[in-house]
mmCIF file of C-alpha atoms in Angstrom:
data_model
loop_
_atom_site.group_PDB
_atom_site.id
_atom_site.type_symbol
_atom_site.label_atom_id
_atom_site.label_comp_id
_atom_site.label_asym_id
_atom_site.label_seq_id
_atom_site.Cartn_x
_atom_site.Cartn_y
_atom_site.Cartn_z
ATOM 1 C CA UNK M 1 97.221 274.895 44.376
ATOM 2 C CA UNK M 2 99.269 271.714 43.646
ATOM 3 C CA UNK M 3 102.884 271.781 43.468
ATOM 4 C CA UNK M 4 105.176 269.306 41.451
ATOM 5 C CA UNK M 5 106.466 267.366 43.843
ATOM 6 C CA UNK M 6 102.454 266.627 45.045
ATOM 7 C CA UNK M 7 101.772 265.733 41.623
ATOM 8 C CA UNK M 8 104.459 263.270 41.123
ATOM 9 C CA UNK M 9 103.409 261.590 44.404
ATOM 10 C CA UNK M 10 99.900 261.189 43.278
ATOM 11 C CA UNK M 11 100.194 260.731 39.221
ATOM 12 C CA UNK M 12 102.561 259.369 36.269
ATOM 13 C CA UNK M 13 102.752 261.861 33.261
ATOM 14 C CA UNK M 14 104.068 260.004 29.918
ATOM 15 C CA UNK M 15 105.172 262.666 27.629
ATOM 16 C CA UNK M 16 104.991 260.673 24.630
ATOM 17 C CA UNK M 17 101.356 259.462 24.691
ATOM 18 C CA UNK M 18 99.640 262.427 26.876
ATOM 19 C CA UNK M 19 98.189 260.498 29.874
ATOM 20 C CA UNK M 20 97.994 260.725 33.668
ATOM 21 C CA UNK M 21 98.449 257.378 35.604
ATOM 22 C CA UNK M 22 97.677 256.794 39.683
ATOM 23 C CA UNK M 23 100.843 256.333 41.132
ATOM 24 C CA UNK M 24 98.631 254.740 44.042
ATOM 25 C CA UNK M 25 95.546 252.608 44.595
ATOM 26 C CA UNK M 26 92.742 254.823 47.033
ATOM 27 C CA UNK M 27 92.218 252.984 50.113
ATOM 28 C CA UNK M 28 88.980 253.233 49.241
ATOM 29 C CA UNK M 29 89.277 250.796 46.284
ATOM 30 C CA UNK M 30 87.432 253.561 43.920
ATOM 31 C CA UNK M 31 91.094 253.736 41.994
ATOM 32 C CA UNK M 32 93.605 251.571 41.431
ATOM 33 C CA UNK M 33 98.089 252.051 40.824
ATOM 34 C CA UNK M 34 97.835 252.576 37.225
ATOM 35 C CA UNK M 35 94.828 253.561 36.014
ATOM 36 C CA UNK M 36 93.885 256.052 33.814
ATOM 37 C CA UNK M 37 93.576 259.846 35.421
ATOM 38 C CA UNK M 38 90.949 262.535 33.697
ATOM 39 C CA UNK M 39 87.412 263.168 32.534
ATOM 40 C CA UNK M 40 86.371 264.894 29.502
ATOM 41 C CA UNK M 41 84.637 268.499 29.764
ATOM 42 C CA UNK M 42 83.584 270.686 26.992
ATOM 43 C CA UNK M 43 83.713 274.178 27.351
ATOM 44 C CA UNK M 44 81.453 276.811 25.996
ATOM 45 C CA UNK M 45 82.727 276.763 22.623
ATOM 46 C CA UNK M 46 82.421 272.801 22.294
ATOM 47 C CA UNK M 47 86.072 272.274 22.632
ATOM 48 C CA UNK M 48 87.138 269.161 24.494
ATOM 49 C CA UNK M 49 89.692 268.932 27.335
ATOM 50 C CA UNK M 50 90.409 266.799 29.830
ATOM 51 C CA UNK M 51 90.365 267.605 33.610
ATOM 52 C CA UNK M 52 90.593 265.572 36.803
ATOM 53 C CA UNK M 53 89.880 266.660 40.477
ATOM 54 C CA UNK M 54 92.999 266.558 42.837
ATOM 55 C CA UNK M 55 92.352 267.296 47.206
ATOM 56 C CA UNK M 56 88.900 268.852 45.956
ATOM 57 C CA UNK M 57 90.325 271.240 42.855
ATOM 58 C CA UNK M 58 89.643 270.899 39.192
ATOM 59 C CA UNK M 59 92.712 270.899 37.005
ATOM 60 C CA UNK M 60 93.445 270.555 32.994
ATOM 61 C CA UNK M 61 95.531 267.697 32.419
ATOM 62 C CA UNK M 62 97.691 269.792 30.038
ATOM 63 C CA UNK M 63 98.092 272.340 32.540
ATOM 64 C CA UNK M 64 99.465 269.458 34.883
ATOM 65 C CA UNK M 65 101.328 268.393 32.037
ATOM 66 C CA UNK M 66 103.439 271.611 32.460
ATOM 67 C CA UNK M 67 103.575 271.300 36.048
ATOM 68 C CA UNK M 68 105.158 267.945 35.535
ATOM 69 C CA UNK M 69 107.646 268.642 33.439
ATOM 70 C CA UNK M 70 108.560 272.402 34.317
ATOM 71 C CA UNK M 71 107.625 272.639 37.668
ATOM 72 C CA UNK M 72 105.295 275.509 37.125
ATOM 73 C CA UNK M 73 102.185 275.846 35.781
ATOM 74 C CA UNK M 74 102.318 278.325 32.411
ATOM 75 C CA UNK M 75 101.728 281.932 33.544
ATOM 76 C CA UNK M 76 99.246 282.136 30.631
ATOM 77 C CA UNK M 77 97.499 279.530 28.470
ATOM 78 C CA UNK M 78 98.144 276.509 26.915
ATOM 79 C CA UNK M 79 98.051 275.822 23.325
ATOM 80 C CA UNK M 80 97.296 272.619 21.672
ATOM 81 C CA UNK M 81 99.403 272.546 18.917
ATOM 82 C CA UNK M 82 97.100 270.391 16.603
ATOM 83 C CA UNK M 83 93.932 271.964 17.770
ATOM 84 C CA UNK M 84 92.974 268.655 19.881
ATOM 85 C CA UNK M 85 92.344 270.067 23.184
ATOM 86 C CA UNK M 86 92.670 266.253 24.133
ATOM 87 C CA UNK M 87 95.865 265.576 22.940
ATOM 88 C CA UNK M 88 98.510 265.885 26.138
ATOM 89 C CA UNK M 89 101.330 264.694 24.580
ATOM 90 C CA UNK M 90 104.013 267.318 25.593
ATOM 91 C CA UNK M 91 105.540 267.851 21.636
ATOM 92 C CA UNK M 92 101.710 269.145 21.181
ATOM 93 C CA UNK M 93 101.688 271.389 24.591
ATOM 94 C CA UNK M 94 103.550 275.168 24.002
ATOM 95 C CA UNK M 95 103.040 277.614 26.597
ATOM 96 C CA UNK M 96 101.025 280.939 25.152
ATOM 97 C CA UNK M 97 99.776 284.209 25.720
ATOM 98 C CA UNK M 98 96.203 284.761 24.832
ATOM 99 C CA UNK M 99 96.978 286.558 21.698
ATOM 100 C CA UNK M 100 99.337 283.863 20.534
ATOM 101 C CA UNK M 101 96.701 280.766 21.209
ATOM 102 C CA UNK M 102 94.037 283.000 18.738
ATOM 103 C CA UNK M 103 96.797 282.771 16.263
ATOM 104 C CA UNK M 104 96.731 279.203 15.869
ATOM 105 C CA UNK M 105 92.523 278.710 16.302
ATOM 106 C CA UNK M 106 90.522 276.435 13.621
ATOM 107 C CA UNK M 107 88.363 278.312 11.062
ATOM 108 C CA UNK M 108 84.834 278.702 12.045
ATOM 109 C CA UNK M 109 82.192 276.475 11.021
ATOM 110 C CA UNK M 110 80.220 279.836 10.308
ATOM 111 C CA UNK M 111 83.026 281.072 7.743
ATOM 112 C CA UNK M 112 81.274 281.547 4.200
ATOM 113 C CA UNK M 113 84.459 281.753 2.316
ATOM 114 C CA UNK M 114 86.152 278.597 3.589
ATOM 115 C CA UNK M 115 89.063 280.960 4.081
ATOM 116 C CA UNK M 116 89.981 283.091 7.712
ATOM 117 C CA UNK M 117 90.203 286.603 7.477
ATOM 118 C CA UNK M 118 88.311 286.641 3.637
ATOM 119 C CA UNK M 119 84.509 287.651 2.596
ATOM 120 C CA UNK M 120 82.663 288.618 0.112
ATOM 121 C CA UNK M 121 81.923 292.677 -0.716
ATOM 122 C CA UNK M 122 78.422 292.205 -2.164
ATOM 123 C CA UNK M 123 78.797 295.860 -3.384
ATOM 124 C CA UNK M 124 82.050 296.193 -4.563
ATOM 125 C CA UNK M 125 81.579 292.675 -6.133
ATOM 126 C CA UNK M 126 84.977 291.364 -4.933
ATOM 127 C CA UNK M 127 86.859 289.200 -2.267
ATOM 128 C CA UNK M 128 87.995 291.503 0.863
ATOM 129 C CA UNK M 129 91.078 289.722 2.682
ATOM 130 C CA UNK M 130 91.948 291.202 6.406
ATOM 131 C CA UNK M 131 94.008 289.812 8.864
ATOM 132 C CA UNK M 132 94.170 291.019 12.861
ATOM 133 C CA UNK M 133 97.921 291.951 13.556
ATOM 134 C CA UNK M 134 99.861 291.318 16.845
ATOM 135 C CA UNK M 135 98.622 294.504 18.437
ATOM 136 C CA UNK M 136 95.255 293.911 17.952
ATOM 137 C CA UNK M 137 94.429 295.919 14.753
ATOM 138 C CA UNK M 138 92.804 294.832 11.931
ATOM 139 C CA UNK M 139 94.413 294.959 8.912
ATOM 140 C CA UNK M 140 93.046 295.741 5.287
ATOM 141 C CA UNK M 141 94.810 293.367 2.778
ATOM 142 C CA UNK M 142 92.823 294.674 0.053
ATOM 143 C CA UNK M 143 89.882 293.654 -2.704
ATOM 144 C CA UNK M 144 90.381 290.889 -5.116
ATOM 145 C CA UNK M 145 88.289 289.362 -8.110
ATOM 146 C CA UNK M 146 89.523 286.212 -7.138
ATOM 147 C CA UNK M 147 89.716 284.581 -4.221
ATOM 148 C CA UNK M 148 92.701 282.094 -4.786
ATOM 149 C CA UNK M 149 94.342 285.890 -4.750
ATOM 150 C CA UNK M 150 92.747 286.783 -1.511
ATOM 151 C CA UNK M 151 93.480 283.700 -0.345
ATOM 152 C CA UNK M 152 97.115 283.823 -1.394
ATOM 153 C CA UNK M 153 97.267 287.358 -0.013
ATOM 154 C CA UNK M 154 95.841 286.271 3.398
ATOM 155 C CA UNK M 155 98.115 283.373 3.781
ATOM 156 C CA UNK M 156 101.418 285.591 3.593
ATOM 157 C CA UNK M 157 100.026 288.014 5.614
ATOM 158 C CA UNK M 158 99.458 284.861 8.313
ATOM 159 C CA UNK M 159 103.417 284.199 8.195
ATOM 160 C CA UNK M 160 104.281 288.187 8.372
ATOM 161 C CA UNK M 161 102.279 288.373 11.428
ATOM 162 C CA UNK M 162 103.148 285.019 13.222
ATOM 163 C CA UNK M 163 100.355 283.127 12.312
ATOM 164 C CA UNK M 164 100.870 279.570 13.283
ATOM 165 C CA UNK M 165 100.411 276.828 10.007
ATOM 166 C CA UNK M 166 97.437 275.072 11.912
ATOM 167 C CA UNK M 167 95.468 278.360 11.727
ATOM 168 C CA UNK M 168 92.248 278.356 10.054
ATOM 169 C CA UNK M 169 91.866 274.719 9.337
ATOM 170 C CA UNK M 170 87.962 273.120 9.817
ATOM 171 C CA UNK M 171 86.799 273.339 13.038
ATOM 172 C CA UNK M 172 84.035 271.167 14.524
ATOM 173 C CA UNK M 173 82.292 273.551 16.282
ATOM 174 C CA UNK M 174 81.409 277.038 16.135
ATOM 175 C CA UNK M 175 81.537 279.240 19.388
#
């Protein structure tokens, strides 16, 4: 594992635009003193990040981005603020648990409603709004005729429970 003071040797972390810079050229010649550090991977869901290799390990640049400017990695995850799993820029970084980063996840592309946490009750005829609380429970919010009220219903449920204001927006791909 890498420690901060390694990492400063080796790379440049600018807080305000997100990158990774060489602090030295290889002997090699394969890199030179200020290029650009990272390659993108996708992970399972389709979510893009950006990793580099360091002394033969993999890392996520906004995992180094903690180690940079903490001097620890996070004990947990890493959530992008925004939902851009490529944007490193450390106002979009917040260290998480795993419960916390689900709390600020975009809305599925396989969401019927447009809206998280409401569906349609083909035999009741009515909107059904739910919400999953801190402990893990899911929560009935109840049955509405329309869904701007489920909607509305889900929403301040989202605030009483922590939600964070990116949750549920569009996202790209569905896991």
């Amino acid at each position: 594992m890498i420690s901060k003071s390694s990492i400063r040797q080796l790379l440049k972390y600018d807080p305000l635009t997100g990158e990774f810079t060489r602090q030295k050229s290889s002997r090699n010649g394969r890199w030179k003193k200020g290029s650009k550090v990272g390659r993108l991977l996708s992970n399972n869901c389709g979510k893009n990040y950006i990793c580099t290799n360091i002394n033969g390990g993999d890392y996520l640049l906004h995992r180094l981005a903690f180690l940079y400017m903490t001097g620890e990695f996070p004990s947990h995850q890493v959530d992008h603020i925004n939902g851009d799993g490529t944007d490193n820029r450390w106002i979009n970084l917040r260290a998480v648990t795993h419960r916390e980063n689900s709390m600020n996840t975009k809305r599925r592309i396989d969401n019927k409603s447009g809206i998280c946490g409401v569906s349609w009750d083909k035999s009741r005829k009515k909107w059904t709004a739910r919400i999953k609380a801190y402990d893990g429970r899911y929560l009935y919010l109840g049955r509405f005729s329309n869904i701007n009220d489920a909607a509305k219903s889900r929403k301040e449920a989202e605030k009483d429970h922590g939600y964070h204001e990116f949750h549920g927006q569009v996202k790209e791909v569905a896991c």
